[in-house]
Amino acid sequence: MKKKTNDFELVENLPVECQDPEIKAEDFVLATQNEDIHEQRFVTKPTTFFKDSLKRFAKNKSSVVAAVILGILVLLGLVVPILTDSEARTPYNTSKGPEDTTSYMNLEPRLFTNAGGFWDGTVKKKHIPIDTSSPDESQWLPDPIYYKPSGISDMKISNVEYTNVANKFGRDGYLRIGYYGQYVDSLELTSSEFNDVKTQSGSIIEAYRLDLATTQLTIDKFETVDADKIRLYENNNEFDIPENVVLGKLGLNFNYSVFETVGGIQTLVDHEVTLIEPKVLHNTGTELSGYSDKDPINLNALIIEKTGLTTFENGHFILTVTAPEDAPEHANVISLIKNLNFSLNEDAPDMAKRYFLEDNGTDIPGISFNNAMTMASRTSTMTEILGTPKNIGFWAIPDLQRYVETVYLGKSRYADFTYDTYEGQLGVQYMDLPSSYIDDYAALDYLTYSISVTKTATGYVVNSFKMTIKDTKHCPIVDAVTIDDIYNVDKQSGKVIFQAHAKVYKYKVLGMTEMPSYLMGTDKTGRDMFKYTFEGLRNSLALGVLTFVICFAFGLVWGAICGYFGGTVDLIMERITDILAGLPWIVAMTLIVLKTNSRSFGTFLFALCITGWIGTAARTRTQFYRFRGREYVLASRTLGASDARLIAKHILPNSLGTIITGAVLMIPSVIFSEATISYLGLGFQDLASLGVILSNNQDELTSHPYQLIFPSIVIALLMISFNLFGNGLRDAINPSLKGEEE
Amino acid sequence: MLKYSIKRVLLALLTAFIILSLTFFLVKSLGIKDTTMGSKEAVRFAFFSKQESLGFAISFDHPVSGYGKILAQFHYTDRSYYFYEKPLLDQYFAWLRNVFTKWDWGTSISIEPNVSAITIIAERLPTSLFLNVISVVISVPLGIGLGILAGLKKNTWIDHTISTLVMVFISIPSFVVISLMIYFFCFEAKILPTSWPTPDDTMQNKLLALIIPVVALSFGSVCGYTRFVRAELCEVMSSEYLLLARTKGLTKNQAITRHALKNAFVPILPAILAEFIGVFGGSMILEKLYGIPGIGDLYIRAIQESDYSVLMVDMAIFTTAGLLAGIVLDLSYGFIDPRIRMGEKNG
């Protein structure tokens, strides 16, 4: 109204020259001359709190990106485990042999082919000891157990012959082969094979031991050596180290043998050391300090081809490895001892051919027993996860000594090469094929063959054998089939049952038409990491989301009641919260897992929910305390708002931002908790989760880092997206930021 | 306020008592774990005799009914021993009697056999405490400083860098970070010791060995504080009273130091105080990975080796520390911000 008056005034007060005399007042028509003027509806569309939040959320680019990534991850978690073909590993004809997991073990990730080492299934290997026993240099190859020739390319042999290999590459350690004496059953050797031996040889086992420890033994310094790495021997009998004994008084004798040059030939010479100078041993139960040998023995001559048996007759020898200045990675200690072999006589009884592996249960490439078989292995403890060869021991069974033919340490030559894990493990290989395989291939029309045999007094003799490969695309056999052994001839059908030695495509034998390719590689049990990781992601997410839903709903109600009403209600409810909160989640989880004796999804969900809602409840309560005394609440109350309305319409929207931020982050924190407890060894039993995968692959960090990197990337991506998403949500929902333009 | 504080402390003690009783029942309901199985008979007999003297088991010279399954039996020339587990409530009262009259929390059965649990804990607590105090002293100022920086420079490259780094570091599980650090610094670069040093190690080694644990412990809390401080500061910065302060003519710095920071610190300070109480806990994963003889590592060992006496004392420490932190958190709200009246009835 006032404005109108002004307009009129304005016109009236215009300078004379601006006034248009042509336009008269009658020319003006009022637009709404004869209309009733009513209140009108808003032309703009009403918006809800939710829509408004969504609009603000959409403005936050990083949160939107995070939400998209999160969505993709969730989708992958749902889709990948279902769609990824897991059947590829089963042979198409089960009669064609057992599932061969070793062929699928530790395959490197492959996305490209021949990309020069980047994501193409190859791995660059450096400083790998090679077997130089063959006169033909082209046959100098690494141990075929670990590196199949078909996968090796670009091999460069470094022709440096180390005369002091242990000194060059060892890291503060000693190697000792010793008569272990009567073996006391203190190790947890769980293999049934071990029990066999135990029963066979009675409860006392005589054993030899070969130790590789990374602790140096020197006379100059008093080093602290783990007591369990040291065995004291007197007259070939081990004795426990009593507390604070003076070694010299015991007249302790050490026998050892070293390689020495006698008349130009390097041989093992026996030595006997008596500790003259008394040294005090402190045995604190776990550690033994003050250990000292009379003089450290440096084995400088490692290029010994063969030595006699004498070593073992008088007990043991100790090889001290001193730390060089430029020692390469510790792993070389293991790989170098590769060239130490125990050869056993062919006629040694099976008992003697057995040995067990101590430590982390993997076959240690450093030491081999020819003609021997692994008996049992002890699983590693978690502290040894990074693969430090703290204490590697071999235990040999009685009478090994008599059957040891040679103990020798060979030359050390290394090769650097590119190893294609796919070609190596699944490519062209020589294999022993039973005739049933070949029959199957013949039935599939891949090949035809004919064999005729004659029976002699000693067995069967092959008269003729002829094979023609018809389908080169599908037939696993490349060429060169020789008959190894004839077992029998079926009398009725006349079918010859034999075993052939053939050059084959391993993947075709396993039932695949083309070389498989694993995007994230495979793990040590041959599982596809891509599928396994997303399976773990799915389970982790499911656990996280379910826990979140249950805990958030419960915590919100609980916290609202607590914070809003205060007083006695608060005090009583807080006691209950306190009691549960005082129980650390790890305690609650442990107790529930121990009590229910199950490690299933349900158990973990229950255990996480027991204490999980407290965070939300506490946050809600604090926020309610913060806002319940504010003026707008008081104003609302004065206007007659009920408690429920005050909670739902006034306090909750104000505090929801903070509560949601914390609560959304509950999902990643649940995944963290689950990962942590898995890492401590109390995780899911038969179910994959990101934590389980990470802790399972922890000890592959040095050898196959991709097995940790991919799950780590997934878990980090998940966490980052969740955090960004949570923050975006908080900014969007928090009404105190309403209208703020960024 | 004083009355409320006293009430809270007393209630906390009661809570601790209830939690420990609850834990006791849960742990004891797992049964007496016979860790001596397979040992010599004398050792086994000593174990069960100890259980009897602690009031957890009972022995008769003949089999009786009503006590459930026989735990173990021994036959000597003069008499036979049949050991049974006592009822849970009997065990509970025996435990209470031992704790309150003799301060006897039982003895370890497998970690350090026949050493009292209190002694074992007392040996290890200083290590954990020491590491935690150092890491709190380092991480709190660092975290708050970064948080303030990021909050004040909101939406600049400084803020984006800090926030991104915080997000990345907070997102990677601690054991991945710790084992990567051990791998790179101890095994690859060989500049740090691979595990916790022994008491008679050189000073240099001892100092170097602190780096990984302190960094590992600080990472999380630095990131946590940075994020927390930034979030609070951002919220305060957009509030009306800060706008008012500016319109009154305060410079930006004055407004921030006098109004924004003070208000932003309302939720932050209690968290810091609580953190200082939290130093009594130990980080399980770190201590396990780095071989630190602290109470976190002890906890895991106690679970693995079923050494329930030690486990109980360890839990008691974790629980008490947590409860104390809670009280400090709550009470300090009232002290710091007079608008908040804790524990008063609403309306």
Coordinates of N, CA and C in Angstrom, one line a residue, chain B residues 55-238:
Chain B
G55 N 38.9 -72.4 46.0 CA 37.5 -72.6 46.3 C 36.7 -72.9 45.0
F56 N 37.3 -73.3 43.9 CA 36.6 -73.5 42.7 C 36.3 -75.0 42.5
A57 N 37.0 -75.8 43.2 CA 36.8 -77.3 43.1 C 36.7 -77.9 44.5
I58 N 36.3 -79.1 44.5 CA 36.2 -79.8 45.8 C 36.6 -81.2 45.6
S59 N 37.2 -81.8 46.7 CA 37.7 -83.2 46.5 C 37.1 -84.1 47.6
F60 N 36.9 -85.3 47.3 CA 36.4 -86.3 48.2 C 37.3 -87.6 48.1
D61 N 37.3 -88.4 49.1 CA 38.1 -89.6 49.0 C 37.3 -90.8 48.4
H62 N 36.0 -90.5 48.0 CA 35.2 -91.5 47.3 C 34.3 -90.7 46.3
P63 N 33.9 -91.4 45.3 CA 33.0 -90.7 44.3 C 31.7 -90.4 45.0
V64 N 31.2 -89.2 44.7 CA 29.9 -88.7 45.2 C 29.1 -88.3 44.1
S65 N 27.8 -88.2 44.4 CA 26.9 -87.7 43.3 C 26.4 -86.3 43.7
G66 N 25.9 -85.6 42.7 CA 25.4 -84.3 43.0 C 26.4 -83.2 42.6
Y67 N 27.6 -83.5 42.3 CA 28.5 -82.5 41.8 C 28.8 -82.6 40.4
G68 N 28.1 -83.4 39.7 CA 28.3 -83.5 38.3 C 29.5 -84.5 37.9
K69 N 30.1 -84.2 36.8 CA 31.2 -85.1 36.3 C 32.4 -84.9 37.2
I70 N 33.1 -86.0 37.3 CA 34.4 -86.0 38.0 C 35.4 -85.3 37.1
L71 N 36.1 -84.3 37.7 CA 37.1 -83.6 36.9 C 38.4 -84.4 36.7
A72 N 38.8 -85.0 37.8 CA 40.0 -85.8 37.7 C 40.1 -86.7 39.0
Q73 N 40.8 -87.8 38.9 CA 40.9 -88.6 40.1 C 42.4 -89.1 40.2
F74 N 42.8 -89.1 41.5 CA 44.2 -89.5 41.8 C 44.1 -90.6 42.9
H75 N 45.0 -91.5 42.8 CA 45.1 -92.6 43.8 C 46.5 -92.6 44.4
Y76 N 46.5 -92.4 45.6 CA 47.8 -92.6 46.3 C 47.7 -93.6 47.4
T77 N 48.8 -94.0 48.0 CA 48.7 -95.1 49.0 C 47.8 -94.8 50.1
D78 N 47.9 -93.5 50.6 CA 47.2 -93.2 51.8 C 45.7 -92.8 51.6
R79 N 45.4 -92.2 50.4 CA 44.0 -91.9 50.1 C 43.8 -91.7 48.6
S80 N 42.5 -91.6 48.2 CA 42.2 -91.3 46.8 C 41.6 -89.9 46.8
Y81 N 41.7 -89.3 45.7 CA 41.1 -87.9 45.5 C 40.2 -87.9 44.3
Y82 N 39.0 -87.5 44.5 CA 38.1 -87.3 43.4 C 37.7 -85.8 43.4
F83 N 38.1 -85.2 42.3 CA 37.9 -83.7 42.2 C 36.6 -83.4 41.4
Y84 N 35.8 -82.5 42.0 CA 34.6 -82.1 41.3 C 34.6 -80.6 41.2
E85 N 33.9 -80.1 40.3 CA 33.7 -78.6 40.2 C 32.6 -78.2 41.1
K86 N 32.9 -77.1 41.9 CA 31.9 -76.6 42.8 C 30.8 -75.9 42.0
P87 N 29.6 -75.7 42.6 CA 28.6 -74.9 41.9 C 29.1 -73.5 41.7
L88 N 28.5 -72.9 40.6 CA 29.0 -71.6 40.2 C 28.9 -70.5 41.3
L89 N 27.8 -70.5 42.1 CA 27.6 -69.5 43.1 C 28.7 -69.7 44.2
D90 N 29.0 -70.9 44.6 CA 30.0 -71.2 45.5 C 31.3 -70.7 45.1
Q91 N 31.6 -70.9 43.8 CA 32.8 -70.4 43.2 C 32.9 -68.9 43.2
Y92 N 31.7 -68.3 43.0 CA 31.7 -66.8 42.9 C 32.0 -66.3 44.3
F93 N 31.4 -66.8 45.3 CA 31.6 -66.3 46.7 C 33.0 -66.5 47.1
A94 N 33.6 -67.7 46.7 CA 35.0 -67.9 47.1 C 35.9 -66.9 46.4
W95 N 35.5 -66.6 45.2 CA 36.3 -65.6 44.4 C 36.3 -64.3 45.1
L96 N 35.0 -63.9 45.5 CA 34.8 -62.6 46.1 C 35.6 -62.5 47.4
R97 N 35.5 -63.6 48.2 CA 36.3 -63.7 49.5 C 37.8 -63.5 49.2
N98 N 38.3 -64.2 48.2 CA 39.7 -64.1 47.9 C 40.1 -62.7 47.6
V99 N 39.3 -62.1 46.7 CA 39.6 -60.8 46.2 C 39.6 -59.7 47.3
F100 N 38.5 -59.8 48.1 CA 38.2 -58.7 49.1 C 39.0 -58.9 50.4
T101 N 39.3 -60.1 50.8 CA 40.0 -60.3 52.0 C 41.5 -60.4 51.8
K102 N 41.9 -61.1 50.8 CA 43.3 -61.3 50.6 C 43.9 -60.6 49.4
W103 N 43.0 -59.9 48.6 CA 43.4 -59.3 47.3 C 44.1 -60.4 46.4
D104 N 43.5 -61.6 46.5 CA 44.1 -62.7 45.7 C 43.2 -62.9 44.5
W105 N 43.7 -62.6 43.4 CA 43.0 -62.7 42.1 C 43.3 -64.1 41.5
G106 N 43.9 -64.9 42.2 CA 44.3 -66.2 41.6 C 45.7 -66.2 41.0
T107 N 46.1 -67.4 40.6 CA 47.4 -67.5 40.0 C 47.3 -68.0 38.6
S108 N 48.3 -67.6 37.8 CA 48.4 -68.0 36.4 C 48.6 -69.5 36.3
I109 N 47.9 -70.1 35.3 CA 48.2 -71.5 35.2 C 49.0 -71.9 34.0
S110 N 49.1 -71.0 33.0 CA 49.9 -71.4 31.8 C 50.8 -70.3 31.4
I111 N 50.5 -69.0 31.6 CA 51.4 -68.0 31.1 C 52.7 -67.9 31.9
E112 N 52.6 -67.8 33.2 CA 53.7 -67.9 34.0 C 53.3 -68.8 35.2
P113 N 53.3 -70.1 35.1 CA 52.7 -70.9 36.1 C 53.1 -70.6 37.5
N114 N 52.0 -70.6 38.3 CA 52.2 -70.3 39.8 C 52.6 -68.9 40.2
V115 N 52.5 -68.0 39.3 CA 52.8 -66.6 39.6 C 51.4 -65.9 39.8
S116 N 51.3 -65.0 40.8 CA 50.0 -64.5 41.0 C 49.6 -63.5 39.8
A117 N 48.4 -63.5 39.5 CA 47.9 -62.8 38.3 C 48.2 -61.3 38.4
I118 N 48.1 -60.8 39.6 CA 48.3 -59.4 39.8 C 49.8 -59.0 39.5
T119 N 50.7 -59.9 39.9 CA 52.1 -59.7 39.6 C 52.4 -59.7 38.1
I120 N 51.8 -60.6 37.4 CA 51.9 -60.7 35.9 C 51.5 -59.4 35.3
I121 N 50.3 -58.9 35.7 CA 49.8 -57.7 35.1 C 50.7 -56.5 35.5
A122 N 51.1 -56.5 36.7 CA 51.9 -55.3 37.2 C 53.2 -55.3 36.4
E123 N 53.7 -56.5 36.0 CA 54.9 -56.5 35.2 C 54.7 -55.8 33.8
R124 N 53.5 -56.0 33.3 CA 53.3 -55.6 31.9 C 52.6 -54.3 31.7
L125 N 51.9 -53.9 32.8 CA 51.2 -52.6 32.6 C 52.0 -51.4 32.3
P126 N 53.2 -51.3 33.0 CA 54.0 -50.1 32.7 C 54.4 -49.9 31.2
T127 N 54.6 -51.0 30.5 CA 55.0 -51.0 29.1 C 53.9 -50.4 28.3
S128 N 52.7 -50.9 28.5 CA 51.5 -50.4 27.7 C 51.3 -49.0 28.1
L129 N 51.3 -48.6 29.4 CA 51.1 -47.3 29.8 C 52.0 -46.3 29.2
F130 N 53.3 -46.7 29.2 CA 54.4 -45.8 28.7 C 54.1 -45.5 27.2
L131 N 53.9 -46.5 26.5 CA 53.6 -46.3 25.0 C 52.4 -45.5 24.8
N132 N 51.3 -45.7 25.5 CA 50.1 -45.0 25.3 C 50.3 -43.5 25.7
V133 N 51.0 -43.3 26.8 CA 51.1 -41.9 27.2 C 51.9 -41.1 26.1
I134 N 53.0 -41.7 25.6 CA 53.8 -41.1 24.6 C 52.9 -40.8 23.4
S135 N 52.1 -41.8 23.0 CA 51.3 -41.6 21.8 C 50.2 -40.5 22.0
V136 N 49.6 -40.5 23.2 CA 48.6 -39.5 23.4 C 49.2 -38.1 23.4
V137 N 50.4 -38.0 24.1 CA 51.1 -36.6 24.1 C 51.4 -36.2 22.7
I138 N 51.7 -37.1 21.8 CA 52.0 -36.7 20.5 C 50.8 -36.4 19.6
S139 N 49.8 -37.3 19.8 CA 48.7 -37.3 18.8 C 47.7 -36.2 19.1
V140 N 47.5 -35.9 20.4 CA 46.4 -34.9 20.7 C 46.7 -33.5 20.1
P141 N 47.9 -33.0 20.4 CA 48.2 -31.6 19.8 C 48.2 -31.7 18.3
L142 N 48.8 -32.7 17.8 CA 48.9 -32.9 16.3 C 47.5 -32.9 15.7
G143 N 46.7 -33.8 16.3 CA 45.4 -34.0 15.7 C 44.5 -32.7 15.8
I144 N 44.6 -32.0 17.0 CA 43.8 -30.8 17.1 C 44.3 -29.7 16.2
G145 N 45.7 -29.6 16.1 CA 46.2 -28.6 15.2 C 45.8 -28.8 13.8
L146 N 45.9 -30.0 13.3 CA 45.5 -30.3 11.9 C 44.0 -30.1 11.7
G147 N 43.2 -30.4 12.8 CA 41.8 -30.3 12.7 C 41.4 -28.8 12.6
I148 N 42.0 -28.0 13.4 CA 41.8 -26.5 13.4 C 42.2 -25.9 12.0
L149 N 43.3 -26.3 11.6 CA 43.8 -25.9 10.3 C 42.8 -26.2 9.2
A150 N 42.4 -27.5 9.2 CA 41.5 -27.9 8.1 C 40.1 -27.2 8.3
G151 N 39.7 -27.0 9.5 CA 38.4 -26.4 9.7 C 38.3 -24.9 9.3
L152 N 39.4 -24.2 9.6 CA 39.5 -22.8 9.3 C 39.7 -22.6 7.8
K153 N 40.5 -23.5 7.2 CA 40.7 -23.3 5.8 C 39.7 -24.2 5.0
K154 N 38.5 -24.2 5.5 CA 37.5 -25.2 4.9 C 37.4 -24.9 3.3
N155 N 37.4 -26.0 2.6 CA 37.2 -26.0 1.2 C 38.4 -25.3 0.4
T156 N 39.6 -25.3 1.1 CA 40.8 -24.9 0.3 C 41.6 -26.2 0.1
W157 N 42.7 -26.0 -0.6 CA 43.5 -27.2 -0.9 C 44.1 -27.8 0.4
I158 N 44.3 -27.0 1.4 CA 44.9 -27.5 2.7 C 43.9 -28.4 3.3
D159 N 42.6 -28.0 3.4 CA 41.6 -28.8 3.9 C 41.4 -30.1 3.1
H160 N 41.4 -29.9 1.8 CA 41.2 -31.1 1.0 C 42.3 -32.2 1.2
T161 N 43.6 -31.6 1.3 CA 44.7 -32.6 1.5 C 44.6 -33.3 2.8
I162 N 44.4 -32.5 3.9 CA 44.3 -33.0 5.2 C 43.1 -34.0 5.3
S163 N 42.0 -33.6 4.8 CA 40.8 -34.5 4.9 C 41.0 -35.8 4.1
T164 N 41.6 -35.7 3.0 CA 41.8 -36.9 2.1 C 42.8 -37.8 2.8
L165 N 43.9 -37.3 3.4 CA 44.9 -38.1 4.0 C 44.2 -38.8 5.3
V166 N 43.5 -38.0 6.0 CA 42.8 -38.5 7.2 C 41.9 -39.7 6.8
M167 N 41.2 -39.4 5.7 CA 40.2 -40.4 5.3 C 40.9 -41.7 4.9
V168 N 42.0 -41.5 4.2 CA 42.8 -42.7 3.7 C 43.4 -43.5 4.9
F169 N 44.0 -42.8 5.8 CA 44.6 -43.5 6.9 C 43.7 -44.1 7.9
I170 N 42.5 -43.4 8.0 CA 41.5 -44.0 8.9 C 40.9 -45.2 8.3
S171 N 41.0 -45.3 7.0 CA 40.3 -46.4 6.3 C 41.1 -47.7 6.2
I172 N 42.4 -47.7 6.4 CA 43.1 -48.9 6.2 C 43.3 -49.6 7.6
P173 N 42.9 -50.8 7.6 CA 43.0 -51.5 8.9 C 44.4 -51.4 9.6
S174 N 44.4 -51.3 10.9 CA 45.6 -51.1 11.6 C 46.6 -52.2 11.4
F175 N 46.2 -53.4 11.3 CA 47.2 -54.5 11.1 C 47.8 -54.5 9.8
V176 N 47.1 -54.0 8.8 CA 47.8 -53.8 7.5 C 48.8 -52.8 7.5
V177 N 48.5 -51.7 8.2 CA 49.5 -50.6 8.3 C 50.7 -51.0 9.1
I178 N 50.4 -51.7 10.2 CA 51.5 -52.1 11.1 C 52.4 -53.1 10.4
S179 N 51.8 -54.1 9.8 CA 52.7 -55.1 9.2 C 53.4 -54.5 8.0
L180 N 52.8 -53.6 7.3 CA 53.5 -52.9 6.2 C 54.7 -52.1 6.7
M181 N 54.5 -51.4 7.8 CA 55.5 -50.6 8.4 C 56.7 -51.5 8.9
I182 N 56.3 -52.6 9.5 CA 57.4 -53.6 10.0 C 58.1 -54.1 8.8
Y183 N 57.4 -54.4 7.7 CA 58.0 -55.0 6.5 C 59.0 -54.0 5.9
F184 N 58.5 -52.8 5.7 CA 59.4 -51.8 5.0 C 60.5 -51.3 5.8
F185 N 60.2 -50.9 7.1 CA 61.2 -50.3 7.9 C 62.2 -51.3 8.6
C186 N 61.6 -52.4 8.9 CA 62.5 -53.4 9.6 C 63.2 -54.3 8.7
F187 N 62.5 -54.8 7.7 CA 63.1 -55.9 6.9 C 63.7 -55.3 5.6
E188 N 63.0 -54.3 5.0 CA 63.5 -53.8 3.7 C 64.6 -52.8 4.0
A189 N 64.3 -51.7 4.7 CA 65.2 -50.7 4.9 C 66.2 -51.0 6.1
K190 N 65.7 -51.8 7.0 CA 66.5 -52.3 8.1 C 67.0 -51.1 9.0
I191 N 66.1 -50.1 9.2 CA 66.5 -49.0 10.0 C 65.9 -49.1 11.4
L192 N 65.0 -50.0 11.5 CA 64.3 -50.1 12.8 C 64.4 -51.6 13.3
P193 N 64.4 -51.8 14.6 CA 64.4 -53.2 15.1 C 63.2 -53.9 14.8
T194 N 63.3 -55.2 14.5 CA 62.1 -56.0 14.1 C 61.1 -56.3 15.2
S195 N 61.6 -56.2 16.4 CA 60.6 -56.5 17.5 C 61.1 -55.7 18.8
W196 N 60.2 -55.7 19.8 CA 60.5 -55.0 21.0 C 61.8 -55.4 21.6
P197 N 62.6 -54.5 22.1 CA 63.9 -54.9 22.6 C 63.8 -55.5 24.0
T198 N 64.8 -56.3 24.3 CA 64.9 -56.9 25.6 C 65.5 -55.8 26.6
P199 N 65.3 -56.1 27.9 CA 65.7 -55.0 28.9 C 67.2 -54.6 28.8
D200 N 68.0 -55.6 28.4 CA 69.4 -55.2 28.4 C 69.9 -54.8 27.0
D201 N 69.0 -54.3 26.2 CA 69.4 -53.9 24.8 C 70.0 -52.5 24.9
T202 N 70.6 -52.1 23.9 CA 71.2 -50.7 23.9 C 70.2 -49.6 23.9
M203 N 70.5 -48.5 24.4 CA 69.6 -47.4 24.5 C 69.1 -47.0 23.1
Q204 N 70.0 -47.0 22.1 CA 69.7 -46.6 20.8 C 68.6 -47.5 20.2
N205 N 68.8 -48.8 20.4 CA 67.8 -49.8 20.0 C 66.4 -49.5 20.6
K206 N 66.5 -49.3 21.9 CA 65.3 -49.1 22.7 C 64.5 -47.9 22.2
L207 N 65.2 -46.8 21.8 CA 64.6 -45.6 21.3 C 64.0 -45.9 20.0
L208 N 64.8 -46.6 19.1 CA 64.3 -46.9 17.8 C 63.1 -47.7 17.8
A209 N 63.1 -48.7 18.7 CA 62.0 -49.6 18.8 C 60.7 -48.9 19.2
L210 N 60.8 -47.7 19.7 CA 59.6 -46.9 20.1 C 58.8 -46.4 18.9
I211 N 59.5 -46.2 17.8 CA 59.0 -45.5 16.7 C 57.7 -46.2 16.1
I212 N 57.8 -47.4 15.8 CA 56.7 -48.1 15.1 C 55.5 -48.1 16.1
P213 N 55.6 -48.6 17.3 CA 54.5 -48.6 18.2 C 53.8 -47.2 18.4
V214 N 54.6 -46.2 18.6 CA 54.1 -44.9 18.8 C 53.4 -44.4 17.5
V215 N 54.0 -44.5 16.4 CA 53.4 -44.1 15.1 C 52.1 -44.9 14.9
A216 N 52.1 -46.2 15.2 CA 51.0 -47.0 14.9 C 49.8 -46.6 15.9
L217 N 50.2 -46.3 17.1 CA 49.1 -45.9 18.1 C 48.6 -44.5 17.8
S218 N 49.5 -43.7 17.3 CA 49.1 -42.3 17.0 C 48.2 -42.1 15.8
F219 N 48.5 -42.9 14.8 CA 47.8 -42.7 13.5 C 46.3 -42.6 13.7
G220 N 45.7 -43.6 14.4 CA 44.3 -43.6 14.5 C 43.8 -42.3 15.2
S221 N 44.4 -42.0 16.4 CA 43.9 -40.9 17.1 C 44.2 -39.6 16.5
V222 N 45.3 -39.4 15.8 CA 45.5 -38.2 15.1 C 44.4 -38.0 14.1
C223 N 44.1 -39.0 13.3 CA 43.1 -38.9 12.3 C 41.7 -38.6 12.9
G224 N 41.5 -39.3 14.0 CA 40.2 -39.2 14.7 C 40.0 -37.7 15.2
Y225 N 41.1 -37.2 15.9 CA 41.0 -35.8 16.4 C 40.8 -34.8 15.3
T226 N 41.6 -35.0 14.2 CA 41.5 -34.1 13.1 C 40.1 -34.0 12.6
R227 N 39.5 -35.1 12.4 CA 38.2 -35.2 11.8 C 37.2 -34.6 12.7
F228 N 37.3 -35.0 14.0 CA 36.4 -34.5 15.0 C 36.4 -33.0 15.2
V229 N 37.7 -32.5 15.3 CA 37.8 -31.0 15.5 C 37.3 -30.3 14.3
R230 N 37.7 -30.8 13.1 CA 37.2 -30.1 11.9 C 35.7 -30.1 11.8
A231 N 35.1 -31.2 12.1 CA 33.6 -31.3 12.0 C 33.0 -30.3 13.0
E232 N 33.5 -30.3 14.2 CA 32.9 -29.4 15.2 C 33.1 -27.9 14.9
L233 N 34.3 -27.6 14.4 CA 34.7 -26.3 14.1 C 33.8 -25.8 12.9
C234 N 33.6 -26.6 11.9 CA 32.8 -26.2 10.8 C 31.4 -25.9 11.2
E235 N 30.9 -26.7 12.1 CA 29.5 -26.5 12.6 C 29.4 -25.2 13.3
V236 N 30.4 -24.9 14.2 CA 30.4 -23.7 14.9 C 30.6 -22.5 14.0
M237 N 31.4 -22.7 13.0 CA 31.7 -21.5 12.1 C 30.5 -21.0 11.4
S238 N 29.5 -21.9 11.2 CA 28.4 -21.5 10.4 C 27.2 -21.1 11.4

